[in-house]
Coordinates of C-alpha atoms in Angstrom, one line a residue:
K29 CA 196.6 86.3 10.8
V30 CA 197.5 90.0 10.5
K31 CA 196.1 93.1 12.1
D32 CA 194.1 95.4 9.8
P33 CA 195.9 98.8 10.1
E34 CA 192.6 100.7 9.6
T35 CA 190.3 98.7 11.9
G36 CA 192.7 97.0 14.2
E37 CA 190.9 93.7 13.6
E38 CA 192.7 90.5 13.1
K39 CA 192.1 89.0 9.7
W40 CA 193.4 86.1 7.6
E41 CA 195.9 87.1 5.0
P42 CA 196.6 84.6 2.2
K43 CA 200.1 83.7 1.3
G44 CA 201.1 81.8 -1.8
N45 CA 199.5 81.4 -5.2
S46 CA 195.8 81.7 -5.9
S47 CA 195.3 77.9 -5.6
E48 CA 197.4 77.4 -2.5
A49 CA 196.4 80.5 -0.5
P50 CA 192.8 79.5 0.3
I51 CA 194.0 76.0 1.4
V52 CA 196.6 77.6 3.7
V53 CA 194.0 79.9 5.2
A54 CA 191.5 77.0 5.7
S55 CA 194.2 74.9 7.3
R56 CA 195.0 77.6 9.8
K57 CA 191.3 78.0 10.6
I58 CA 191.1 74.3 11.6
G59 CA 194.1 74.4 13.8
L60 CA 197.1 73.4 11.6
D61 CA 200.0 75.7 12.1
E62 CA 202.8 77.1 10.0
N63 CA 205.2 74.3 11.0
L64 CA 203.0 71.8 9.1
S65 CA 205.9 70.7 6.9
K66 CA 208.1 70.0 10.0
D67 CA 205.3 68.2 11.8
Y68 CA 204.2 66.1 8.9
R69 CA 207.2 64.9 6.8
R70 CA 206.3 64.6 3.1
V71 CA 207.0 61.1 1.8
L72 CA 205.7 61.5 -1.8
E73 CA 204.5 64.2 -4.0
I74 CA 202.9 63.8 -7.4
P75 CA 202.6 67.2 -9.1
F76 CA 199.4 68.5 -10.8
S77 CA 198.7 67.0 -14.2
S78 CA 196.4 68.7 -16.7
S79 CA 195.2 65.4 -17.9
R80 CA 194.5 64.1 -14.4
K81 CA 193.3 67.5 -13.0
M82 CA 194.6 66.5 -9.6
M83 CA 197.8 66.5 -7.5
L84 CA 198.7 64.3 -4.5
T85 CA 201.0 64.3 -1.5
V86 CA 201.6 61.6 1.1
S87 CA 202.8 62.6 4.5
D88 CA 204.0 60.7 7.6
V89 CA 201.4 61.0 10.4
S90 CA 202.8 58.2 12.6
G91 CA 201.9 58.4 16.3
R92 CA 198.9 60.7 15.9
D93 CA 195.3 60.1 16.9
T94 CA 194.0 63.1 15.1
L95 CA 195.2 65.3 12.2
C96 CA 195.2 68.3 14.6
T97 CA 193.5 69.3 17.8
G98 CA 189.8 68.9 17.2
G99 CA 190.4 67.7 13.7
M100 CA 189.9 64.5 11.7
A101 CA 190.4 61.3 13.7
L102 CA 193.1 59.0 12.3
P103 CA 192.3 55.3 12.6
T104 CA 194.5 53.2 14.9
G105 CA 197.6 52.1 13.0
T106 CA 197.6 55.0 10.5
S107 CA 201.1 56.0 9.6
L108 CA 200.5 57.8 6.2
L109 CA 198.0 60.4 5.0
S110 CA 197.5 61.0 1.3
V111 CA 196.0 64.4 0.4
C112 CA 194.6 64.9 -3.1
K113 CA 193.5 68.3 -4.4
G114 CA 192.1 69.2 -7.7
A115 CA 188.9 69.6 -9.8
P116 CA 185.9 68.7 -7.7
N117 CA 184.2 66.6 -10.4
F118 CA 187.4 64.4 -10.7
I119 CA 188.0 64.2 -7.0
L120 CA 184.4 63.2 -6.2
E121 CA 184.6 60.2 -8.5
Y122 CA 186.9 58.6 -5.9
C123 CA 185.2 59.7 -2.7
T124 CA 183.3 57.1 -0.6
E125 CA 183.1 59.1 2.7
Q126 CA 182.8 62.7 3.7
L127 CA 184.4 64.5 6.7
M128 CA 181.9 66.2 8.9
E129 CA 182.4 69.5 10.9
D130 CA 182.9 67.6 14.1
G131 CA 185.8 65.5 12.7
S132 CA 183.7 62.4 12.2
S133 CA 183.1 60.8 8.8
R134 CA 180.1 59.3 7.1
T135 CA 179.3 57.5 3.8
M136 CA 179.1 59.9 0.8
S137 CA 176.1 59.0 -1.3
E138 CA 175.5 60.0 -4.9
A139 CA 173.0 62.6 -3.6
D140 CA 175.8 64.1 -1.4
K141 CA 178.1 64.2 -4.4
K142 CA 175.4 66.0 -6.5
E143 CA 174.9 68.5 -3.7
V144 CA 178.6 69.3 -3.7
L145 CA 178.7 69.7 -7.4
D146 CA 175.6 72.0 -7.3
V147 CA 177.6 74.2 -4.9
V148 CA 180.6 74.1 -7.2
D149 CA 178.4 75.1 -10.2
H150 CA 177.0 78.0 -8.1
Y151 CA 180.4 79.3 -7.4
S152 CA 181.6 78.7 -11.0
T153 CA 178.8 80.8 -12.4
K154 CA 180.3 83.7 -10.4
A155 CA 183.7 83.0 -12.1
L156 CA 185.1 81.6 -8.9
R157 CA 187.5 78.7 -9.0
V158 CA 186.7 75.8 -6.7
L159 CA 189.1 73.1 -5.6
A160 CA 188.3 69.9 -3.8
I161 CA 190.5 68.2 -1.2
A162 CA 190.3 64.5 -0.4
V163 CA 192.3 62.5 2.1
R164 CA 193.0 58.8 2.7
T165 CA 194.8 57.1 5.5
F166 CA 197.2 54.1 5.2
E167 CA 199.1 51.9 7.6
G168 CA 201.9 51.7 5.0
M169 CA 202.6 52.8 1.5
P170 CA 200.3 50.9 -0.9
F171 CA 203.1 50.2 -3.3
D172 CA 206.8 49.6 -3.3
M173 CA 208.6 52.9 -3.4
N174 CA 211.7 51.2 -4.9
D175 CA 209.7 49.7 -7.8
E176 CA 211.1 51.7 -10.8
D177 CA 208.6 50.1 -13.1
L178 CA 205.6 51.8 -11.5
S179 CA 204.4 54.8 -13.4
T180 CA 203.3 58.0 -11.8
D181 CA 199.7 57.3 -12.7
Q182 CA 199.9 53.8 -11.0
K183 CA 201.3 55.4 -7.8
F184 CA 198.5 58.0 -8.0
E185 CA 195.8 55.4 -8.4
A186 CA 197.3 53.3 -5.4
C187 CA 197.0 56.3 -3.1

């Protein structure tokens, strides 16, 4: 947050590129702080691919009950959190649950997915770019990190 020099009000100021800045601002609003990379050690990163239309990171969340104060509950035994961001229509294909405002989750129906895509279409008609973010928890990495025969796509699919 920064103080507006004209009004004196605190406001959110984005940092980073046009794709990252809204995500950073949203994460600050839900209670994640600037030390995120120190608090959640990154275990794996799969860069954005134009064919896949998504990117993925896996971070160590061992010993936590929630992602952040008041945030998403982490199931008992969770040690890893995968975060996938990208084109909403591609991300939604893989989604089976949705995170609610209170941090709980519920099943995501086809009607829910259509509702999300309708909102995406609404913003897209205004020439606004929309990204989706999906998460998944794991007790352990779903593949052998030392397996050199696994392709990037196979690792992505496993997460």
